[in-house]
Amino acid sequence: AQSVTQPDIHITVSEGASLELRCNYSYGATPYLFWYVQSPGQGLQLLLKYFSGDTLVQGIKGFEAEFKRSQSSFNLRKPSVHWSDAAEYFCAVGARTGDMRFGAGTRLTVKP
Amino acid sequence: DVKVTQSSRYLVKRTGEKVFLECVQDMDHENMFWYRQDPGLGLRLIYFSYDVKMKEKGDIPEGYSVSREKKERFSLILESASTNQTSMYLCASSLGNQETQYFGPGTRLLVL
């Protein structure tokens, strides 16, 4: 089955600083990749997704992610972090069979 | 907007009880999913269903069963609840394979 690794359990950045969250996946075919965000006490919300085409994907809230097949990576970036971005972020890979696998998540703390 | 609802936000049960968690989606989605979310482990797939009366095991099906008698409803059943099933349970639905999943708010289950 497909799998996802998010190497960073917890990241702290200052407000206004740039952000990169790492995601590596394992899947034998062309991956369908997703980033979700979970704010405290909230459900998961889709930030962006990659199916095919342009490897740089734009999402909501100013986030973007870049698919790099050679590195099996799908890292999430934001040029300037806001305090409201503090949340947990999950990378996921979807299979043709319909199931999806999520990473363990990266918790983002934003310092004032 | 897609709406996925879960029958309870919080639930407290005793060891050995039979527990039913209900999930309903209102967008005529084909696929539905049950995950459990634990700190440091991310979301782990318990079961998913790609059609009425169809189900597939995920990564951690032991101790759980599911039922999908109607397209819009997907139930998770804990036949005999145990303390190690204390967790946050998330339901999701998607239009089809490798499509965006939409999540419910979650049910936080405590088994005493």
Short mmCIF file of N, CA and C in Angstrom, two decimals, chain B residues 32-75:
data_model
loop_
_atom_site.label_atom_id
_atom_site.label_comp_id
_atom_site.label_asym_id
_atom_site.label_seq_id
_atom_site.Cartn_x
_atom_site.Cartn_y
_atom_site.Cartn_z
N MET B 32 -16.83 6.28 1.10
CA MET B 32 -16.85 6.77 2.48
C MET B 32 -15.79 6.04 3.28
N PHE B 33 -15.30 6.71 4.31
CA PHE B 33 -14.11 6.24 5.02
C PHE B 33 -14.28 6.43 6.53
N TRP B 34 -13.65 5.54 7.27
CA TRP B 34 -13.49 5.73 8.71
C TRP B 34 -12.02 5.68 9.05
N TYR B 35 -11.59 6.71 9.81
CA TYR B 35 -10.23 6.80 10.31
C TYR B 35 -10.27 6.95 11.83
N ARG B 36 -9.16 6.56 12.45
CA ARG B 36 -8.95 7.00 13.82
C ARG B 36 -7.69 7.85 13.87
N GLN B 37 -7.74 8.87 14.71
CA GLN B 37 -6.64 9.82 14.80
C GLN B 37 -6.08 9.78 16.20
N ASP B 38 -4.79 9.48 16.30
CA ASP B 38 -4.11 9.43 17.59
C ASP B 38 -2.86 10.29 17.52
N PRO B 39 -2.51 10.97 18.60
CA PRO B 39 -1.32 11.84 18.59
C PRO B 39 -0.07 11.08 18.14
N GLY B 40 0.65 11.68 17.23
CA GLY B 40 1.89 11.08 16.75
C GLY B 40 1.71 10.01 15.70
N LEU B 41 0.47 9.60 15.47
CA LEU B 41 0.22 8.54 14.49
C LEU B 41 -0.56 9.04 13.28
N GLY B 42 -1.05 10.24 13.35
CA GLY B 42 -1.83 10.78 12.24
C GLY B 42 -3.16 10.08 12.11
N LEU B 43 -3.64 10.01 10.89
CA LEU B 43 -4.90 9.34 10.60
C LEU B 43 -4.60 7.94 10.08
N ARG B 44 -5.24 6.96 10.66
CA ARG B 44 -5.08 5.59 10.20
C ARG B 44 -6.43 5.07 9.71
N LEU B 45 -6.39 4.48 8.53
CA LEU B 45 -7.62 4.02 7.88
C LEU B 45 -8.10 2.72 8.52
N ILE B 46 -9.37 2.74 8.94
CA ILE B 46 -9.96 1.54 9.55
C ILE B 46 -10.67 0.71 8.47
N TYR B 47 -11.63 1.32 7.81
CA TYR B 47 -12.38 0.71 6.72
C TYR B 47 -12.76 1.80 5.73
N PHE B 48 -13.01 1.40 4.52
CA PHE B 48 -13.66 2.29 3.58
C PHE B 48 -14.65 1.52 2.72
N SER B 49 -15.51 2.26 2.09
CA SER B 49 -16.58 1.67 1.28
C SER B 49 -16.67 2.45 -0.02
N TYR B 50 -16.74 1.72 -1.14
CA TYR B 50 -16.84 2.37 -2.44
C TYR B 50 -18.22 2.23 -3.06
N ASP B 51 -19.13 1.58 -2.33
CA ASP B 51 -20.48 1.42 -2.84
C ASP B 51 -21.34 0.86 -1.70
N VAL B 52 -22.63 0.96 -1.90
CA VAL B 52 -23.53 0.41 -0.88
C VAL B 52 -23.24 -1.08 -0.71
N LYS B 53 -23.20 -1.48 0.53
CA LYS B 53 -22.96 -2.87 0.94
C LYS B 53 -21.55 -3.37 0.62
N MET B 54 -20.69 -2.51 0.10
CA MET B 54 -19.31 -2.90 -0.19
C MET B 54 -18.40 -2.28 0.84
N LYS B 55 -17.38 -3.02 1.23
CA LYS B 55 -16.43 -2.49 2.20
C LYS B 55 -15.06 -3.10 1.94
N GLU B 56 -14.06 -2.34 2.34
CA GLU B 56 -12.68 -2.82 2.24
C GLU B 56 -11.97 -2.52 3.55
N LYS B 57 -11.16 -3.44 3.98
CA LYS B 57 -10.38 -3.20 5.19
C LYS B 57 -9.27 -2.19 4.92
N GLY B 58 -9.04 -1.37 5.93
CA GLY B 58 -7.90 -0.48 5.88
C GLY B 58 -6.72 -1.09 6.61
N ASP B 59 -5.99 -0.27 7.30
CA ASP B 59 -4.78 -0.74 7.97
C ASP B 59 -5.02 -1.32 9.36
N ILE B 60 -6.10 -0.90 10.01
CA ILE B 60 -6.34 -1.32 11.39
C ILE B 60 -7.78 -1.75 11.60
N PRO B 61 -8.27 -2.77 10.89
CA PRO B 61 -9.69 -3.15 11.01
C PRO B 61 -10.03 -3.98 12.24
N GLU B 62 -9.01 -4.49 12.93
CA GLU B 62 -9.28 -5.42 14.03
C GLU B 62 -10.07 -4.72 15.13
N GLY B 63 -11.15 -5.39 15.55
CA GLY B 63 -11.99 -4.85 16.61
C GLY B 63 -13.09 -3.94 16.11
N TYR B 64 -13.13 -3.74 14.79
CA TYR B 64 -14.15 -2.86 14.19
C TYR B 64 -14.89 -3.60 13.08
N SER B 65 -16.10 -3.17 12.83
CA SER B 65 -16.83 -3.58 11.64
C SER B 65 -17.56 -2.35 11.12
N VAL B 66 -18.08 -2.44 9.90
CA VAL B 66 -18.77 -1.31 9.29
C VAL B 66 -20.03 -1.80 8.60
N SER B 67 -20.90 -0.85 8.33
CA SER B 67 -22.13 -1.14 7.62
C SER B 67 -22.46 0.03 6.72
N ARG B 68 -22.80 -0.30 5.47
CA ARG B 68 -23.27 0.74 4.54
C ARG B 68 -24.49 0.20 3.81
N GLU B 69 -25.64 0.45 4.40
CA GLU B 69 -26.91 -0.01 3.83
C GLU B 69 -27.49 1.01 2.87
N LYS B 70 -27.16 2.27 3.06
CA LYS B 70 -27.59 3.34 2.16
C LYS B 70 -26.38 4.14 1.74
N LYS B 71 -26.45 4.73 0.59
CA LYS B 71 -25.30 5.42 0.03
C LYS B 71 -24.81 6.54 0.93
N GLU B 72 -25.72 7.24 1.57
CA GLU B 72 -25.33 8.42 2.32
C GLU B 72 -24.85 8.10 3.74
N ARG B 73 -24.97 6.88 4.18
CA ARG B 73 -24.70 6.56 5.58
C ARG B 73 -23.67 5.45 5.71
N PHE B 74 -22.70 5.67 6.60
CA PHE B 74 -21.63 4.69 6.81
C PHE B 74 -21.40 4.59 8.31
N SER B 75 -21.63 3.40 8.84
CA SER B 75 -21.55 3.23 10.28
C SER B 75 -20.31 2.44 10.67
#
